[in-house]
DNA sequence: ATTAAACACCGCCATG
DNA sequence: GGCATGGCGGTGTTTA
């Protein structure tokens, strides 16, 4: 609980990805026995989920026999080929996608060029392929189609990750529970700075005493929680002063200071000049 | 790892 | 009334 004025529940996203990600196309089909594609190199990601039959996927010269329930992934810049079995050719759905966040997304669910196949793909994951295609074909609200089909593909990848939990890169690379909690606290500050934040409540919410929390936070970030919060608020205040016409009072309110006079004093300590002067100087170059 | 105690300072308000 | 000053209780940090 952060405020005395009301009770609420808060969930903060501590795993934000700075990523662009979009679906290019999606399809489903059944090649004839022995049909082969490649060896070739593409410049996008192409993921296939086998729903029946069998075939051979080759990535970087390494063979990966695939059958129902297997999902294999082609990576941009990595040579591959794949071929349907002669007597029992596979059927599969596929989706091509691109964007800077794609690699990280796949790594999160344990898929990489060194480990390009995930097994035990669920029926649910498979259904998302169909929903993706339907969104593209029906195109009911064209301006929403990109959002929708990319969302379905993400849901499909999530389902894929959940069906191979052992390979999920969990903890997002954190080396310890402490690190995870400290990062969570920093994320709370970064997203909630516009509201009153008591360091003690924040410490409580992750199960630490304020004294110990202050120590581990400072060890990790090089500044105390309070300093960190103030830096977030002041940097945002500078941005607002420069890029908006908000009054000083409104800027103060926007960065979590209820008392504009007090905000001005703090700002002066921070930047060496009062907010109004800061705005004037930055505006005239 | 945790906390009590001491210390520092913040945030707010009364006062002039 | 607007604004500086001082002071107080509580919050945050440091020490042990």
PDB file of C-alpha atoms (C1' of nucleotides) in Angstrom:
ATOM      1  CA  UNK A   1       0.000   0.000   0.000  1.00  0.00           C
ATOM      2  CA  UNK A   2       1.484   3.273  -1.100  1.00  0.00           C
ATOM      3  CA  UNK A   3      -1.151   5.802  -0.064  1.00  0.00           C
ATOM      4  CA  UNK A   4      -3.239   6.521   3.007  1.00  0.00           C
ATOM      5  CA  UNK A   5      -6.108   7.797   0.930  1.00  0.00           C
ATOM      6  CA  UNK A   6      -7.357   4.588  -0.589  1.00  0.00           C
ATOM      7  CA  UNK A   7      -6.715   0.887  -0.763  1.00  0.00           C
ATOM      8  CA  UNK A   8      -5.623  -0.680  -3.983  1.00  0.00           C
ATOM      9  CA  UNK A   9      -3.824  -3.537  -5.594  1.00  0.00           C
ATOM     10  CA  UNK A  10      -0.935  -2.814  -7.916  1.00  0.00           C
ATOM     11  CA  UNK A  11       0.853  -5.067 -10.392  1.00  0.00           C
ATOM     12  CA  UNK A  12       3.985  -3.686 -11.999  1.00  0.00           C
ATOM     13  CA  UNK A  13       5.547  -5.120 -15.130  1.00  0.00           C
ATOM     14  CA  UNK A  14       9.151  -5.737 -14.135  1.00  0.00           C
ATOM     15  CA  UNK A  15      10.053  -7.525 -17.358  1.00  0.00           C
ATOM     16  CA  UNK A  16       9.520  -4.861 -19.947  1.00  0.00           C
ATOM     17  CA  UNK A  17      11.077  -5.637 -23.309  1.00  0.00           C
ATOM     18  CA  UNK A  18      12.159  -2.802 -25.517  1.00  0.00           C
ATOM     19  CA  UNK A  19      11.081  -4.575 -28.602  1.00  0.00           C
ATOM     20  CA  UNK A  20       9.571  -4.190 -31.932  1.00  0.00           C
ATOM     21  CA  UNK A  21       7.940  -7.320 -33.246  1.00  0.00           C
ATOM     22  CA  UNK A  22       5.560  -7.950 -36.096  1.00  0.00           C
ATOM     23  CA  UNK A  23       4.052 -10.766 -38.027  1.00  0.00           C
ATOM     24  CA  UNK A  24       4.725 -10.874 -41.761  1.00  0.00           C
ATOM     25  CA  UNK A  25       2.653 -13.853 -42.882  1.00  0.00           C
ATOM     26  CA  UNK A  26       1.192 -17.124 -41.717  1.00  0.00           C
ATOM     27  CA  UNK A  27       0.106 -20.246 -43.528  1.00  0.00           C
ATOM     28  CA  UNK A  28      -0.664 -23.953 -43.278  1.00  0.00           C
ATOM     29  CA  UNK A  29      -0.158 -26.771 -45.722  1.00  0.00           C
ATOM     30  CA  UNK A  30       0.801 -30.296 -46.664  1.00  0.00           C
ATOM     31  CA  UNK A  31       3.698 -30.780 -49.101  1.00  0.00           C
ATOM     32  CA  UNK A  32       3.953 -33.935 -51.186  1.00  0.00           C
ATOM     33  CA  UNK A  33       6.339 -36.653 -50.016  1.00  0.00           C
ATOM     34  CA  UNK A  34      10.002 -35.737 -50.462  1.00  0.00           C
ATOM     35  CA  UNK A  35       9.373 -32.050 -51.146  1.00  0.00           C
ATOM     36  CA  UNK A  36      12.387 -30.001 -50.084  1.00  0.00           C
ATOM     37  CA  UNK A  37      13.016 -26.305 -49.485  1.00  0.00           C
ATOM     38  CA  UNK A  38      16.610 -25.008 -49.256  1.00  0.00           C
ATOM     39  CA  UNK A  39      19.363 -25.036 -48.485  1.00  0.00           C
ATOM     40  CA  UNK A  40      18.789 -21.287 -48.260  1.00  0.00           C
ATOM     41  CA  UNK A  41      19.107 -18.237 -46.018  1.00  0.00           C
ATOM     42  CA  UNK A  42      16.203 -15.915 -45.196  1.00  0.00           C
ATOM     43  CA  UNK A  43      16.329 -12.498 -43.601  1.00  0.00           C
ATOM     44  CA  UNK A  44      13.383 -13.070 -41.251  1.00  0.00           C
ATOM     45  CA  UNK A  45      12.243 -15.585 -38.667  1.00  0.00           C
ATOM     46  CA  UNK A  46      10.114 -18.452 -39.913  1.00  0.00           C
ATOM     47  CA  UNK A  47       8.554 -20.855 -37.460  1.00  0.00           C
ATOM     48  CA  UNK A  48       6.853 -24.150 -38.362  1.00  0.00           C
ATOM     49  CA  UNK A  49       4.699 -26.347 -36.178  1.00  0.00           C
ATOM     50  CA  UNK A  50       4.239 -29.921 -37.385  1.00  0.00           C
ATOM     51  CA  UNK A  51       0.706 -31.252 -36.932  1.00  0.00           C
ATOM     52  CA  UNK A  52       0.998 -34.614 -38.673  1.00  0.00           C
ATOM     53  CA  UNK A  53       3.512 -36.845 -40.461  1.00  0.00           C
ATOM     54  CA  UNK A  54       7.240 -36.324 -40.339  1.00  0.00           C
ATOM     55  CA  UNK A  55      10.152 -34.625 -42.008  1.00  0.00           C
ATOM     56  CA  UNK A  56      13.706 -33.447 -41.588  1.00  0.00           C
ATOM     57  CA  UNK A  57      14.730 -29.936 -40.607  1.00  0.00           C
ATOM     58  CA  UNK A  58      18.374 -28.942 -41.045  1.00  0.00           C
ATOM     59  CA  UNK A  59      19.788 -25.866 -39.369  1.00  0.00           C
ATOM     60  CA  UNK A  60      23.479 -24.962 -39.664  1.00  0.00           C
ATOM     61  CA  UNK A  61      24.164 -28.452 -41.087  1.00  0.00           C
ATOM     62  CA  UNK A  62      22.670 -30.072 -37.977  1.00  0.00           C
ATOM     63  CA  UNK A  63      19.736 -32.436 -38.719  1.00  0.00           C
ATOM     64  CA  UNK A  64      16.602 -32.318 -36.592  1.00  0.00           C
ATOM     65  CA  UNK A  65      13.987 -34.964 -37.433  1.00  0.00           C
ATOM     66  CA  UNK A  66      10.540 -33.538 -36.643  1.00  0.00           C
ATOM     67  CA  UNK A  67       7.098 -35.009 -36.207  1.00  0.00           C
ATOM     68  CA  UNK A  68       3.717 -34.085 -34.777  1.00  0.00           C
ATOM     69  CA  UNK A  69       4.036 -31.653 -31.904  1.00  0.00           C
ATOM     70  CA  UNK A  70       7.469 -30.366 -32.904  1.00  0.00           C
ATOM     71  CA  UNK A  71       8.081 -26.742 -33.749  1.00  0.00           C
ATOM     72  CA  UNK A  72      11.189 -25.714 -35.657  1.00  0.00           C
ATOM     73  CA  UNK A  73      12.476 -22.243 -36.275  1.00  0.00           C
ATOM     74  CA  UNK A  74      14.466 -20.716 -39.112  1.00  0.00           C
ATOM     75  CA  UNK A  75      16.643 -17.783 -38.092  1.00  0.00           C
ATOM     76  CA  UNK A  76      17.617 -14.829 -40.245  1.00  0.00           C
ATOM     77  CA  UNK A  77      21.093 -15.274 -41.663  1.00  0.00           C
ATOM     78  CA  UNK A  78      21.293 -18.942 -40.704  1.00  0.00           C
ATOM     79  CA  UNK A  79      21.369 -21.573 -43.517  1.00  0.00           C
ATOM     80  CA  UNK A  80      18.623 -24.187 -43.352  1.00  0.00           C
ATOM     81  CA  UNK A  81      16.665 -26.729 -45.326  1.00  0.00           C
ATOM     82  CA  UNK A  82      13.633 -28.829 -44.634  1.00  0.00           C
ATOM     83  CA  UNK A  83      12.166 -31.801 -46.400  1.00  0.00           C
ATOM     84  CA  UNK A  84       8.964 -33.806 -46.055  1.00  0.00           C
ATOM     85  CA  UNK A  85       9.325 -37.533 -45.473  1.00  0.00           C
ATOM     86  CA  UNK A  86       8.851 -39.526 -48.680  1.00  0.00           C
ATOM     87  CA  UNK A  87       6.289 -42.020 -47.389  1.00  0.00           C
ATOM     88  CA  UNK A  88       4.723 -40.065 -44.521  1.00  0.00           C
ATOM     89  CA  UNK A  89       5.015 -36.367 -45.405  1.00  0.00           C
ATOM     90  CA  UNK A  90       4.345 -33.851 -42.704  1.00  0.00           C
ATOM     91  CA  UNK A  91       1.685 -31.181 -42.406  1.00  0.00           C
ATOM     92  CA  UNK A  92       2.481 -27.950 -40.705  1.00  0.00           C
ATOM     93  CA  UNK A  93       1.473 -24.387 -39.979  1.00  0.00           C
ATOM     94  CA  UNK A  94       3.985 -21.598 -40.310  1.00  0.00           C
ATOM     95  CA  UNK A  95       4.455 -17.966 -39.455  1.00  0.00           C
ATOM     96  CA  UNK A  96       7.099 -15.503 -40.621  1.00  0.00           C
ATOM     97  CA  UNK A  97       7.953 -12.572 -38.430  1.00  0.00           C
ATOM     98  CA  UNK A  98      10.561  -9.914 -37.927  1.00  0.00           C
ATOM     99  CA  UNK A  99      11.498  -7.010 -35.728  1.00  0.00           C
ATOM    100  CA  UNK A 100      14.267  -6.267 -33.269  1.00  0.00           C
ATOM    101  CA  UNK A 101      12.558  -8.037 -30.356  1.00  0.00           C
ATOM    102  CA  UNK A 102      12.058 -11.355 -32.150  1.00  0.00           C
ATOM    103  CA  UNK A 103      15.364 -12.926 -31.117  1.00  0.00           C
ATOM    104  CA  UNK A 104      14.908 -12.048 -27.473  1.00  0.00           C
ATOM    105  CA  UNK A 105      11.343 -13.331 -27.550  1.00  0.00           C
ATOM    106  CA  UNK A 106      12.517 -16.687 -28.879  1.00  0.00           C
ATOM    107  CA  UNK A 107      15.362 -16.857 -26.409  1.00  0.00           C
ATOM    108  CA  UNK A 108      12.856 -16.314 -23.608  1.00  0.00           C
ATOM    109  CA  UNK A 109      11.032 -19.462 -24.592  1.00  0.00           C
ATOM    110  CA  UNK A 110      14.253 -21.397 -25.002  1.00  0.00           C
ATOM    111  CA  UNK A 111      14.583 -21.372 -28.795  1.00  0.00           C
ATOM    112  CA  UNK A 112      17.829 -20.321 -30.475  1.00  0.00           C
ATOM    113  CA  UNK A 113      19.916 -21.210 -33.521  1.00  0.00           C
ATOM    114  CA  UNK A 114      21.741 -23.728 -31.311  1.00  0.00           C
ATOM    115  CA  UNK A 115      18.457 -25.230 -30.169  1.00  0.00           C
ATOM    116  CA  UNK A 116      15.988 -24.481 -32.952  1.00  0.00           C
ATOM    117  CA  UNK A 117      13.344 -27.088 -32.159  1.00  0.00           C
ATOM    118  CA  UNK A 118      10.743 -27.143 -29.380  1.00  0.00           C
ATOM    119  CA  UNK A 119       8.627 -30.215 -28.815  1.00  0.00           C
ATOM    120  CA  UNK A 120       5.266 -30.926 -27.152  1.00  0.00           C
ATOM    121  CA  UNK A 121       3.568 -28.038 -28.898  1.00  0.00           C
ATOM    122  CA  UNK A 122       0.064 -27.847 -27.455  1.00  0.00           C
ATOM    123  CA  UNK A 123      -3.209 -27.823 -29.330  1.00  0.00           C
ATOM    124  CA  UNK A 124      -3.761 -24.343 -27.928  1.00  0.00           C
ATOM    125  CA  UNK A 125      -0.535 -23.067 -29.473  1.00  0.00           C
ATOM    126  CA  UNK A 126      -1.517 -24.604 -32.778  1.00  0.00           C
ATOM    127  CA  UNK A 127      -4.884 -22.868 -32.727  1.00  0.00           C
ATOM    128  CA  UNK A 128      -3.214 -19.478 -32.559  1.00  0.00           C
ATOM    129  CA  UNK A 129      -1.822 -20.049 -36.046  1.00  0.00           C
ATOM    130  CA  UNK A 130      -5.377 -20.349 -37.286  1.00  0.00           C
ATOM    131  CA  UNK A 131      -6.478 -17.247 -35.439  1.00  0.00           C
ATOM    132  CA  UNK A 132      -3.523 -15.351 -36.876  1.00  0.00           C
ATOM    133  CA  UNK A 133      -4.463 -16.325 -40.403  1.00  0.00           C
ATOM    134  CA  UNK A 134      -8.110 -15.528 -39.820  1.00  0.00           C
ATOM    135  CA  UNK A 135      -7.245 -12.069 -38.544  1.00  0.00           C
ATOM    136  CA  UNK A 136      -5.187 -11.444 -41.688  1.00  0.00           C
ATOM    137  CA  UNK A 137      -7.740 -12.862 -44.108  1.00  0.00           C
ATOM    138  CA  UNK A 138     -10.841 -11.259 -42.636  1.00  0.00           C
ATOM    139  CA  UNK A 139      -9.089  -7.943 -42.108  1.00  0.00           C
ATOM    140  CA  UNK A 140     -12.224  -6.609 -40.483  1.00  0.00           C
ATOM    141  CA  UNK A 141     -10.593  -3.544 -38.927  1.00  0.00           C
ATOM    142  CA  UNK A 142      -7.529  -2.956 -41.125  1.00  0.00           C
ATOM    143  CA  UNK A 143      -5.847  -0.577 -38.709  1.00  0.00           C
ATOM    144  CA  UNK A 144      -6.071  -3.197 -35.940  1.00  0.00           C
ATOM    145  CA  UNK A 145      -4.994  -6.182 -38.004  1.00  0.00           C
ATOM    146  CA  UNK A 146      -1.267  -5.799 -37.369  1.00  0.00           C
ATOM    147  CA  UNK A 147      -1.833  -5.524 -33.633  1.00  0.00           C
ATOM    148  CA  UNK A 148      -4.175  -8.497 -33.621  1.00  0.00           C
ATOM    149  CA  UNK A 149      -2.168 -10.971 -35.655  1.00  0.00           C
ATOM    150  CA  UNK A 150       1.070 -10.062 -33.896  1.00  0.00           C
ATOM    151  CA  UNK A 151      -0.703 -10.602 -30.578  1.00  0.00           C
ATOM    152  CA  UNK A 152      -1.877 -14.060 -31.638  1.00  0.00           C
ATOM    153  CA  UNK A 153       1.623 -15.004 -32.670  1.00  0.00           C
ATOM    154  CA  UNK A 154       2.948 -13.811 -29.317  1.00  0.00           C
ATOM    155  CA  UNK A 155       0.325 -15.893 -27.536  1.00  0.00           C
ATOM    156  CA  UNK A 156       1.395 -18.845 -29.646  1.00  0.00           C
ATOM    157  CA  UNK A 157       5.040 -18.349 -28.642  1.00  0.00           C
ATOM    158  CA  UNK A 158       4.043 -18.023 -24.987  1.00  0.00           C
ATOM    159  CA  UNK A 159       2.113 -21.297 -25.173  1.00  0.00           C
ATOM    160  CA  UNK A 160       5.143 -22.848 -26.827  1.00  0.00           C
ATOM    161  CA  UNK A 161       7.368 -21.628 -23.989  1.00  0.00           C
ATOM    162  CA  UNK A 162       4.991 -22.916 -21.325  1.00  0.00           C
ATOM    163  CA  UNK A 163       4.974 -26.367 -22.882  1.00  0.00           C
ATOM    164  CA  UNK A 164       8.779 -26.510 -22.523  1.00  0.00           C
ATOM    165  CA  UNK A 165       9.174 -24.965 -19.085  1.00  0.00           C
ATOM    166  CA  UNK A 166      12.627 -26.476 -18.546  1.00  0.00           C
ATOM    167  CA  UNK A 167      14.039 -24.298 -21.310  1.00  0.00           C
ATOM    168  CA  UNK A 168      12.449 -21.001 -20.409  1.00  0.00           C
ATOM    169  CA  UNK A 169      15.088 -18.416 -19.564  1.00  0.00           C
ATOM    170  CA  UNK A 170      13.515 -17.623 -16.224  1.00  0.00           C
ATOM    171  CA  UNK A 171      14.332 -14.815 -13.861  1.00  0.00           C
ATOM    172  CA  UNK A 172      15.193 -12.849 -17.009  1.00  0.00           C
ATOM    173  CA  UNK A 173      18.900 -13.288 -16.334  1.00  0.00           C
ATOM    174  CA  UNK A 174      18.861 -12.264 -12.675  1.00  0.00           C
ATOM    175  CA  UNK A 175      21.580 -13.947 -10.709  1.00  0.00           C
ATOM    176  CA  UNK A 176      19.697 -14.019  -7.414  1.00  0.00           C
ATOM    177  CA  UNK A 177      16.372 -13.518  -5.731  1.00  0.00           C
ATOM    178  CA  UNK A 178      17.743 -10.336  -4.199  1.00  0.00           C
ATOM    179  CA  UNK A 179      18.601  -8.938  -7.605  1.00  0.00           C
ATOM    180  CA  UNK A 180      15.136  -9.743  -8.878  1.00  0.00           C
ATOM    181  CA  UNK A 181      13.474  -7.981  -5.957  1.00  0.00           C
ATOM    182  CA  UNK A 182      15.696  -4.937  -6.149  1.00  0.00           C
ATOM    183  CA  UNK A 183      14.958  -4.601  -9.843  1.00  0.00           C
ATOM    184  CA  UNK A 184      11.267  -4.948  -9.103  1.00  0.00           C
ATOM    185  CA  UNK A 185      11.480  -2.120  -6.579  1.00  0.00           C
ATOM    186  CA  UNK A 186      13.255   0.076  -9.112  1.00  0.00           C
ATOM    187  CA  UNK A 187      10.524  -0.682 -11.608  1.00  0.00           C
ATOM    188  CA  UNK A 188       7.878   0.354  -9.094  1.00  0.00           C
ATOM    189  CA  UNK A 189       9.688   3.672  -8.654  1.00  0.00           C
ATOM    190  CA  UNK A 190      10.078   4.194 -12.389  1.00  0.00           C
ATOM    191  CA  UNK A 191       6.394   3.615 -13.066  1.00  0.00           C
ATOM    192  CA  UNK A 192       4.819   5.052  -9.912  1.00  0.00           C
ATOM    193  CA  UNK A 193       6.866   8.207  -9.309  1.00  0.00           C
ATOM    194  CA  UNK A 194       3.774  10.339  -9.951  1.00  0.00           C
ATOM    195  CA  UNK A 195       2.229   8.962  -6.763  1.00  0.00           C
ATOM    196  CA  UNK A 196       3.423   9.238  -3.189  1.00  0.00           C
ATOM    197  CA  UNK A 197       5.955   6.451  -2.587  1.00  0.00           C
ATOM    198  CA  UNK A 198       7.104   5.580   0.910  1.00  0.00           C
ATOM    199  CA  UNK A 199      10.345   3.639   0.808  1.00  0.00           C
ATOM    200  CA  UNK A 200       9.208   1.756   3.905  1.00  0.00           C
ATOM    201  CA  UNK A 201       6.028   0.485   2.194  1.00  0.00           C
ATOM    202  CA  UNK A 202       8.052  -0.439  -0.857  1.00  0.00           C
ATOM    203  CA  UNK A 203      10.484  -2.401   1.317  1.00  0.00           C
ATOM    204  CA  UNK A 204       7.570  -4.083   3.096  1.00  0.00           C
ATOM    205  CA  UNK A 205       5.982  -5.070  -0.197  1.00  0.00           C
ATOM    206  CA  UNK A 206       9.015  -7.145  -1.166  1.00  0.00           C
ATOM    207  CA  UNK A 207       9.455  -8.497   2.323  1.00  0.00           C
ATOM    208  CA  UNK A 208      12.447  -6.533   3.586  1.00  0.00           C
ATOM    209  CA  UNK A 209      12.999  -4.159   6.442  1.00  0.00           C
ATOM    210  CA  UNK A 210      13.529  -0.599   5.216  1.00  0.00           C
ATOM    211  CA  UNK A 211      17.073  -0.576   6.599  1.00  0.00           C
ATOM    212  CA  UNK A 212      18.178  -3.686   4.775  1.00  0.00           C
ATOM    213  CA  UNK A 213      16.281  -2.735   1.643  1.00  0.00           C
ATOM    214  CA  UNK A 214      18.045   0.602   1.551  1.00  0.00           C
ATOM    215  CA  UNK A 215      21.396  -1.165   1.779  1.00  0.00           C
ATOM    216  CA  UNK A 216      20.882  -3.751  -0.969  1.00  0.00           C
ATOM    217  CA  UNK A 217      19.288  -1.181  -3.246  1.00  0.00           C
ATOM    218  CA  UNK A 218      22.201   1.204  -2.788  1.00  0.00           C
ATOM    219  CA  UNK A 219      24.692  -1.614  -3.345  1.00  0.00           C
ATOM    220  CA  UNK A 220      23.004  -2.471  -6.617  1.00  0.00           C
ATOM    221  CA  UNK A 221      22.247   0.931  -8.117  1.00  0.00           C
ATOM    222  CA  UNK A 222      24.886   3.109  -6.499  1.00  0.00           C
ATOM    223  CA  UNK A 223      22.242   5.429  -5.107  1.00  0.00           C
ATOM    224  CA  UNK A 224      19.739   5.046  -2.314  1.00  0.00           C
ATOM    225  CA  UNK A 225      16.059   4.376  -3.045  1.00  0.00           C
ATOM    226  CA  UNK A 226      15.176   7.936  -2.097  1.00  0.00           C
ATOM    227  CA  UNK A 227      17.869   9.384  -4.343  1.00  0.00           C
ATOM    228  CA  UNK A 228      16.760   7.101  -7.143  1.00  0.00           C
ATOM    229  CA  UNK A 229      13.153   8.229  -6.754  1.00  0.00           C
ATOM    230  CA  UNK A 230      14.185  11.859  -6.695  1.00  0.00           C
ATOM    231  CA  UNK A 231      16.314  11.438  -9.813  1.00  0.00           C
ATOM    232  CA  UNK A 232      13.410   9.853 -11.679  1.00  0.00           C
ATOM    233  CA  UNK A 233      11.103  12.677 -10.615  1.00  0.00           C
ATOM    234  CA  UNK A 234      13.515  15.473 -11.395  1.00  0.00           C
ATOM    235  CA  UNK A 235      14.502  14.111 -14.788  1.00  0.00           C
ATOM    236  CA  UNK A 236      10.840  13.854 -15.709  1.00  0.00           C
ATOM    237  CA  UNK A 237      10.257  17.377 -14.386  1.00  0.00           C
ATOM    238  CA  UNK A 238      13.072  18.682 -16.610  1.00  0.00           C
ATOM    239  CA  UNK A 239      11.486  16.949 -19.572  1.00  0.00           C
ATOM    240  CA  UNK A 240       8.070  18.436 -18.837  1.00  0.00           C
ATOM    241  CA  UNK A 241       9.488  21.914 -18.324  1.00  0.00           C
ATOM    242  CA  UNK A 242      11.255  21.724 -21.662  1.00  0.00           C
ATOM    243  CA  UNK A 243       8.651  20.058 -23.815  1.00  0.00           C
ATOM    244  CA  UNK A 244       5.308  21.204 -22.430  1.00  0.00           C
ATOM    245  CA  UNK A 245       3.580  24.401 -21.357  1.00  0.00           C
ATOM    246  CA  UNK A 246       2.414  22.923 -18.061  1.00  0.00           C
ATOM    247  CA  UNK A 247       2.471  25.334 -15.143  1.00  0.00           C
ATOM    248  CA  UNK A 248       5.015  24.715 -12.394  1.00  0.00           C
ATOM    249  CA  UNK A 249       2.185  23.494 -10.219  1.00  0.00           C
ATOM    250  CA  UNK A 250       1.096  21.020 -12.894  1.00  0.00           C
ATOM    251  CA  UNK A 251       4.646  19.810 -13.403  1.00  0.00           C
ATOM    252  CA  UNK A 252       4.965  19.286  -9.651  1.00  0.00           C
ATOM    253  CA  UNK A 253       1.726  17.320  -9.617  1.00  0.00           C
ATOM    254  CA  UNK A 254       2.843  15.263 -12.614  1.00  0.00           C
ATOM    255  CA  UNK A 255       6.000  14.056 -10.898  1.00  0.00           C
ATOM    256  CA  UNK A 256       4.498  13.325  -7.511  1.00  0.00           C
ATOM    257  CA  UNK A 257       4.929  16.554  -5.578  1.00  0.00           C
ATOM    258  CA  UNK A 258       1.691  17.734  -4.027  1.00  0.00           C
ATOM    259  CA  UNK A 259       3.260  20.979  -2.823  1.00  0.00           C
ATOM    260  CA  UNK A 260       4.519  23.127  -5.712  1.00  0.00           C
ATOM    261  CA  UNK A 261       6.557  25.357  -3.405  1.00  0.00           C
ATOM    262  CA  UNK A 262       8.366  22.432  -1.979  1.00  0.00           C
ATOM    263  CA  UNK A 263       8.882  21.079  -5.493  1.00  0.00           C
ATOM    264  CA  UNK A 264      10.512  24.337  -6.558  1.00  0.00           C
ATOM    265  CA  UNK A 265      12.929  24.203  -3.669  1.00  0.00           C
ATOM    266  CA  UNK A 266      13.874  20.619  -4.436  1.00  0.00           C
ATOM    267  CA  UNK A 267      14.246  21.402  -8.106  1.00  0.00           C
ATOM    268  CA  UNK A 268      16.558  24.273  -7.355  1.00  0.00           C
ATOM    269  CA  UNK A 269      18.780  21.976  -5.312  1.00  0.00           C
ATOM    270  CA  UNK A 270      18.759  19.475  -8.136  1.00  0.00           C
ATOM    271  CA  UNK A 271      19.522  21.649 -11.133  1.00  0.00           C
ATOM    272  CA  UNK A 272      20.904  24.816  -9.594  1.00  0.00           C
ATOM    273  CA  UNK A 273      18.038  27.035 -10.694  1.00  0.00           C
ATOM    274  CA  UNK A 274      14.293  27.315 -10.081  1.00  0.00           C
ATOM    275  CA  UNK A 275      11.938  25.556 -12.525  1.00  0.00           C
ATOM    276  CA  UNK A 276      10.802  28.762 -14.225  1.00  0.00           C
ATOM    277  CA  UNK A 277      14.365  29.824 -14.949  1.00  0.00           C
ATOM    278  CA  UNK A 278      15.253  26.329 -16.134  1.00  0.00           C
ATOM    279  CA  UNK A 279      12.410  26.473 -18.640  1.00  0.00           C
ATOM    280  CA  UNK A 280      13.393  29.920 -19.858  1.00  0.00           C
ATOM    281  CA  UNK A 281      17.040  29.001 -20.397  1.00  0.00           C
ATOM    282  CA  UNK A 282      16.282  25.715 -22.147  1.00  0.00           C
ATOM    283  CA  UNK A 283      13.696  27.339 -24.381  1.00  0.00           C
ATOM    284  CA  UNK A 284      15.966  30.055 -25.722  1.00  0.00           C
ATOM    285  CA  UNK A 285      18.583  27.477 -26.611  1.00  0.00           C
TER     286      UNK A 285
ATOM    287  C1'  DA B   1      20.681 -11.704   6.802  1.00  0.00           C
ATOM    288  C1'  DT B   2      18.509  -8.918   9.972  1.00  0.00           C
ATOM    289  C1'  DT B   3      17.565  -5.179  13.164  1.00  0.00           C
ATOM    290  C1'  DA B   4      18.081  -1.676  17.069  1.00  0.00           C
ATOM    291  C1'  DA B   5      19.986   2.685  17.739  1.00  0.00           C
ATOM    292  C1'  DA B   6      21.933   6.723  16.188  1.00  0.00           C
ATOM    293  C1'  DC B   7      22.102   9.949  12.998  1.00  0.00           C
ATOM    294  C1'  DA B   8      20.667  12.791   8.965  1.00  0.00           C
ATOM    295  C1'  DC B   9      17.469  14.870   6.585  1.00  0.00           C
ATOM    296  C1'  DC B  10      12.780  15.288   4.423  1.00  0.00           C
ATOM    297  C1'  DG B  11       8.361  17.072   4.114  1.00  0.00           C
ATOM    298  C1'  DC B  12       5.227  19.861   6.034  1.00  0.00           C
ATOM    299  C1'  DC B  13       3.334  23.530   8.773  1.00  0.00           C
ATOM    300  C1'  DA B  14       3.177  27.263  12.115  1.00  0.00           C
ATOM    301  C1'  DT B  15       4.808  31.557  12.665  1.00  0.00           C
ATOM    302  C1'  DG B  16       6.021  36.074  11.763  1.00  0.00           C
TER     303       DG B  16
ATOM    304  C1'  DG C   1      -1.672  37.249   0.890  1.00  0.00           C
ATOM    305  C1'  DG C   2       2.789  35.806  -0.804  1.00  0.00           C
ATOM    306  C1'  DC C   3       7.020  34.126   0.966  1.00  0.00           C
ATOM    307  C1'  DA C   4      11.095  33.126   3.947  1.00  0.00           C
ATOM    308  C1'  DT C   5      12.356  31.008   8.389  1.00  0.00           C
ATOM    309  C1'  DG C   6      12.451  27.681  11.968  1.00  0.00           C
ATOM    310  C1'  DG C   7      11.150  23.731  14.060  1.00  0.00           C
ATOM    311  C1'  DC C   8       9.103  19.287  14.668  1.00  0.00           C
ATOM    312  C1'  DG C   9       7.831  14.393  13.860  1.00  0.00           C
ATOM    313  C1'  DG C  10       8.600  10.967  11.013  1.00  0.00           C
ATOM    314  C1'  DT C  11      11.144   8.769   7.253  1.00  0.00           C
ATOM    315  C1'  DG C  12      15.447   7.216   5.244  1.00  0.00           C
ATOM    316  C1'  DT C  13      20.354   5.974   5.825  1.00  0.00           C
ATOM    317  C1'  DT C  14      24.290   4.553   8.290  1.00  0.00           C
ATOM    318  C1'  DT C  15      26.444   2.239  11.879  1.00  0.00           C
ATOM    319  C1'  DA C  16      27.204  -1.488  14.840  1.00  0.00           C
TER     320       DA C  16
END
